[in-house]
Amino acid sequence: MMNDDDVVVARASGREAVEELRSSGALDALFERLDAGEIEMTGSQVGLGLCC
């Protein structure tokens, strides 16, 4: 079972990973498709961490 400290660390490392992907341009195609309305983000898809 994860304690509160584990959750904070997991969240921080997840955010860091997403920021690395964003800054590298690896998510550009995804963001373009989202902007064009080709992909719709729903609550079931927030595992990417892009919503917050």
Tab-separated table of N, CA and C in Angstrom:
chain	number	residue	atom	x	y	z
A	1	MET	N	0.843	-1.182	0.000
A	1	MET	CA	0.000	0.000	0.000
A	1	MET	C	0.892	1.250	0.000
A	2	MET	N	0.517	2.246	-0.800
A	2	MET	CA	1.288	3.486	-0.884
A	2	MET	C	0.874	4.431	0.234
A	3	ASN	N	1.861	5.086	0.831
A	3	ASN	CA	1.532	6.104	1.810
A	3	ASN	C	1.515	7.463	1.109
A	4	ASP	N	1.166	8.506	1.834
A	4	ASP	CA	1.048	9.842	1.231
A	4	ASP	C	2.346	10.309	0.588
A	5	ASP	N	3.484	10.004	1.207
A	5	ASP	CA	4.775	10.410	0.646
A	5	ASP	C	5.036	9.719	-0.692
A	6	ASP	N	4.659	8.454	-0.792
A	6	ASP	CA	4.828	7.711	-2.044
A	6	ASP	C	3.986	8.318	-3.156
A	7	VAL	N	2.784	8.730	-2.820
A	7	VAL	CA	1.884	9.329	-3.803
A	7	VAL	C	2.471	10.636	-4.309
A	8	VAL	N	3.008	11.453	-3.426
A	8	VAL	CA	3.605	12.728	-3.821
A	8	VAL	C	4.798	12.501	-4.739
A	9	VAL	N	5.646	11.555	-4.411
A	9	VAL	CA	6.814	11.250	-5.234
A	9	VAL	C	6.374	10.724	-6.600
A	10	ALA	N	5.398	9.833	-6.622
A	10	ALA	CA	4.911	9.280	-7.891
A	10	ALA	C	4.330	10.380	-8.765
A	11	ARG	N	3.573	11.288	-8.171
A	11	ARG	CA	2.994	12.394	-8.930
A	11	ARG	C	4.080	13.298	-9.482
A	12	ALA	N	5.069	13.621	-8.662
A	12	ALA	CA	6.150	14.504	-9.098
A	12	ALA	C	6.926	13.868	-10.242
A	13	SER	N	7.247	12.590	-10.139
A	13	SER	CA	8.015	11.950	-11.201
A	13	SER	C	7.176	11.831	-12.471
A	14	GLY	N	5.875	11.640	-12.337
A	14	GLY	CA	4.992	11.611	-13.496
A	14	GLY	C	4.950	12.953	-14.190
A	15	ARG	N	4.871	14.010	-13.415
A	15	ARG	CA	4.870	15.357	-13.984
A	15	ARG	C	6.187	15.655	-14.672
A	16	GLU	N	7.274	15.206	-14.059
A	16	GLU	CA	8.594	15.412	-14.665
A	16	GLU	C	8.686	14.680	-16.002
A	17	ALA	N	8.174	13.468	-16.043
A	17	ALA	CA	8.218	12.690	-17.284
A	17	ALA	C	7.408	13.374	-18.380
A	18	VAL	N	6.220	13.859	-18.028
A	18	VAL	CA	5.387	14.555	-19.013
A	18	VAL	C	6.077	15.825	-19.481
A	19	GLU	N	6.694	16.560	-18.571
A	19	GLU	CA	7.386	17.785	-18.962
A	19	GLU	C	8.551	17.482	-19.903
A	20	GLU	N	9.257	16.388	-19.657
A	20	GLU	CA	10.340	15.997	-20.560
A	20	GLU	C	9.798	15.675	-21.952
A	21	LEU	N	8.676	14.969	-22.002
A	21	LEU	CA	8.063	14.646	-23.293
A	21	LEU	C	7.594	15.908	-24.007
A	22	ARG	N	6.987	16.823	-23.250
A	22	ARG	CA	6.519	18.077	-23.852
A	22	ARG	C	7.682	18.886	-24.412
A	23	SER	N	8.724	19.042	-23.637
A	23	SER	CA	9.840	19.882	-24.067
A	23	SER	C	10.620	19.255	-25.219
A	24	SER	N	10.570	17.931	-25.336
A	24	SER	CA	11.275	17.264	-26.436
A	24	SER	C	10.485	17.312	-27.738
A	25	GLY	N	9.216	17.671	-27.646
A	25	GLY	CA	8.377	17.709	-28.842
A	25	GLY	C	7.681	16.388	-29.113
A	26	ALA	N	7.888	15.414	-28.233
A	26	ALA	CA	7.313	14.088	-28.445
A	26	ALA	C	5.783	14.093	-28.405
A	27	LEU	N	5.187	15.084	-27.770
A	27	LEU	CA	3.734	15.142	-27.662
A	27	LEU	C	3.097	16.119	-28.648
A	28	ASP	N	3.898	16.741	-29.506
A	28	ASP	CA	3.371	17.751	-30.436
A	28	ASP	C	2.249	17.216	-31.314
A	29	ALA	N	2.424	16.028	-31.875
A	29	ALA	CA	1.395	15.451	-32.745
A	29	ALA	C	0.105	15.214	-31.969
A	30	LEU	N	0.229	14.755	-30.726
A	30	LEU	CA	-0.952	14.546	-29.890
A	30	LEU	C	-1.663	15.863	-29.637
A	31	PHE	N	-0.907	16.905	-29.264
A	31	PHE	CA	-1.514	18.205	-28.995
A	31	PHE	C	-2.181	18.777	-30.249
A	32	GLU	N	-1.575	18.570	-31.419
A	32	GLU	CA	-2.168	19.046	-32.673
A	32	GLU	C	-3.497	18.350	-32.943
A	33	ARG	N	-3.537	17.044	-32.702
A	33	ARG	CA	-4.782	16.301	-32.906
A	33	ARG	C	-5.845	16.701	-31.899
A	34	LEU	N	-5.444	16.973	-30.664
A	34	LEU	CA	-6.399	17.469	-29.664
A	34	LEU	C	-6.959	18.815	-30.089
A	35	ASP	N	-6.083	19.727	-30.513
A	35	ASP	CA	-6.509	21.055	-30.945
A	35	ASP	C	-7.439	20.993	-32.149
A	36	ALA	N	-7.209	20.043	-33.041
A	36	ALA	CA	-8.021	19.901	-34.242
A	36	ALA	C	-9.351	19.187	-33.963
A	37	GLY	N	-9.518	18.700	-32.746
A	37	GLY	CA	-10.742	18.002	-32.392
A	37	GLY	C	-10.776	16.560	-32.857
A	38	GLU	N	-9.647	16.035	-33.297
A	38	GLU	CA	-9.584	14.655	-33.759
A	38	GLU	C	-9.606	13.664	-32.595
A	39	ILE	N	-9.156	14.118	-31.442
A	39	ILE	CA	-9.115	13.292	-30.239
A	39	ILE	C	-9.823	14.060	-29.137
A	40	GLU	N	-10.653	13.351	-28.393
A	40	GLU	CA	-11.345	13.976	-27.273
A	40	GLU	C	-10.855	13.331	-25.985
A	41	MET	N	-10.392	14.144	-25.064
A	41	MET	CA	-9.943	13.629	-23.774
A	41	MET	C	-11.149	13.533	-22.853
A	42	THR	N	-11.320	12.365	-22.258
A	42	THR	CA	-12.392	12.168	-21.297
A	42	THR	C	-11.767	11.740	-19.970
A	43	GLY	N	-12.565	11.628	-18.980
A	43	GLY	CA	-12.069	11.231	-17.665
A	43	GLY	C	-11.343	9.906	-17.672
A	44	SER	N	-11.719	9.019	-18.586
A	44	SER	CA	-11.071	7.707	-18.635
A	44	SER	C	-9.702	7.777	-19.287
A	45	GLN	N	-9.350	8.916	-19.883
A	45	GLN	CA	-8.086	9.035	-20.594
A	45	GLN	C	-7.096	9.953	-19.909
A	46	VAL	N	-7.356	10.384	-18.711
A	46	VAL	CA	-6.474	11.330	-18.055
A	46	VAL	C	-5.211	10.695	-17.499
A	47	GLY	N	-5.025	9.435	-17.725
A	47	GLY	CA	-3.817	8.752	-17.271
A	47	GLY	C	-2.558	9.327	-17.882
A	48	LEU	N	-2.676	10.076	-18.954
A	48	LEU	CA	-1.527	10.722	-19.559
A	48	LEU	C	-1.023	11.888	-18.721
A	49	GLY	N	-1.834	12.364	-17.780
A	49	GLY	CA	-1.422	13.480	-16.970
A	49	GLY	C	-1.493	14.818	-17.667
A	50	LEU	N	-2.216	14.887	-18.725
A	50	LEU	CA	-2.283	16.109	-19.507
A	50	LEU	C	-3.350	17.069	-19.022
A	51	CYS	N	-4.206	16.596	-18.166
A	51	CYS	CA	-5.320	17.437	-17.769
A	51	CYS	C	-4.959	18.444	-16.696
A	52	CYS	N	-3.933	18.178	-15.918
A	52	CYS	CA	-3.680	19.027	-14.742
A	52	CYS	C	-2.317	19.676	-14.760
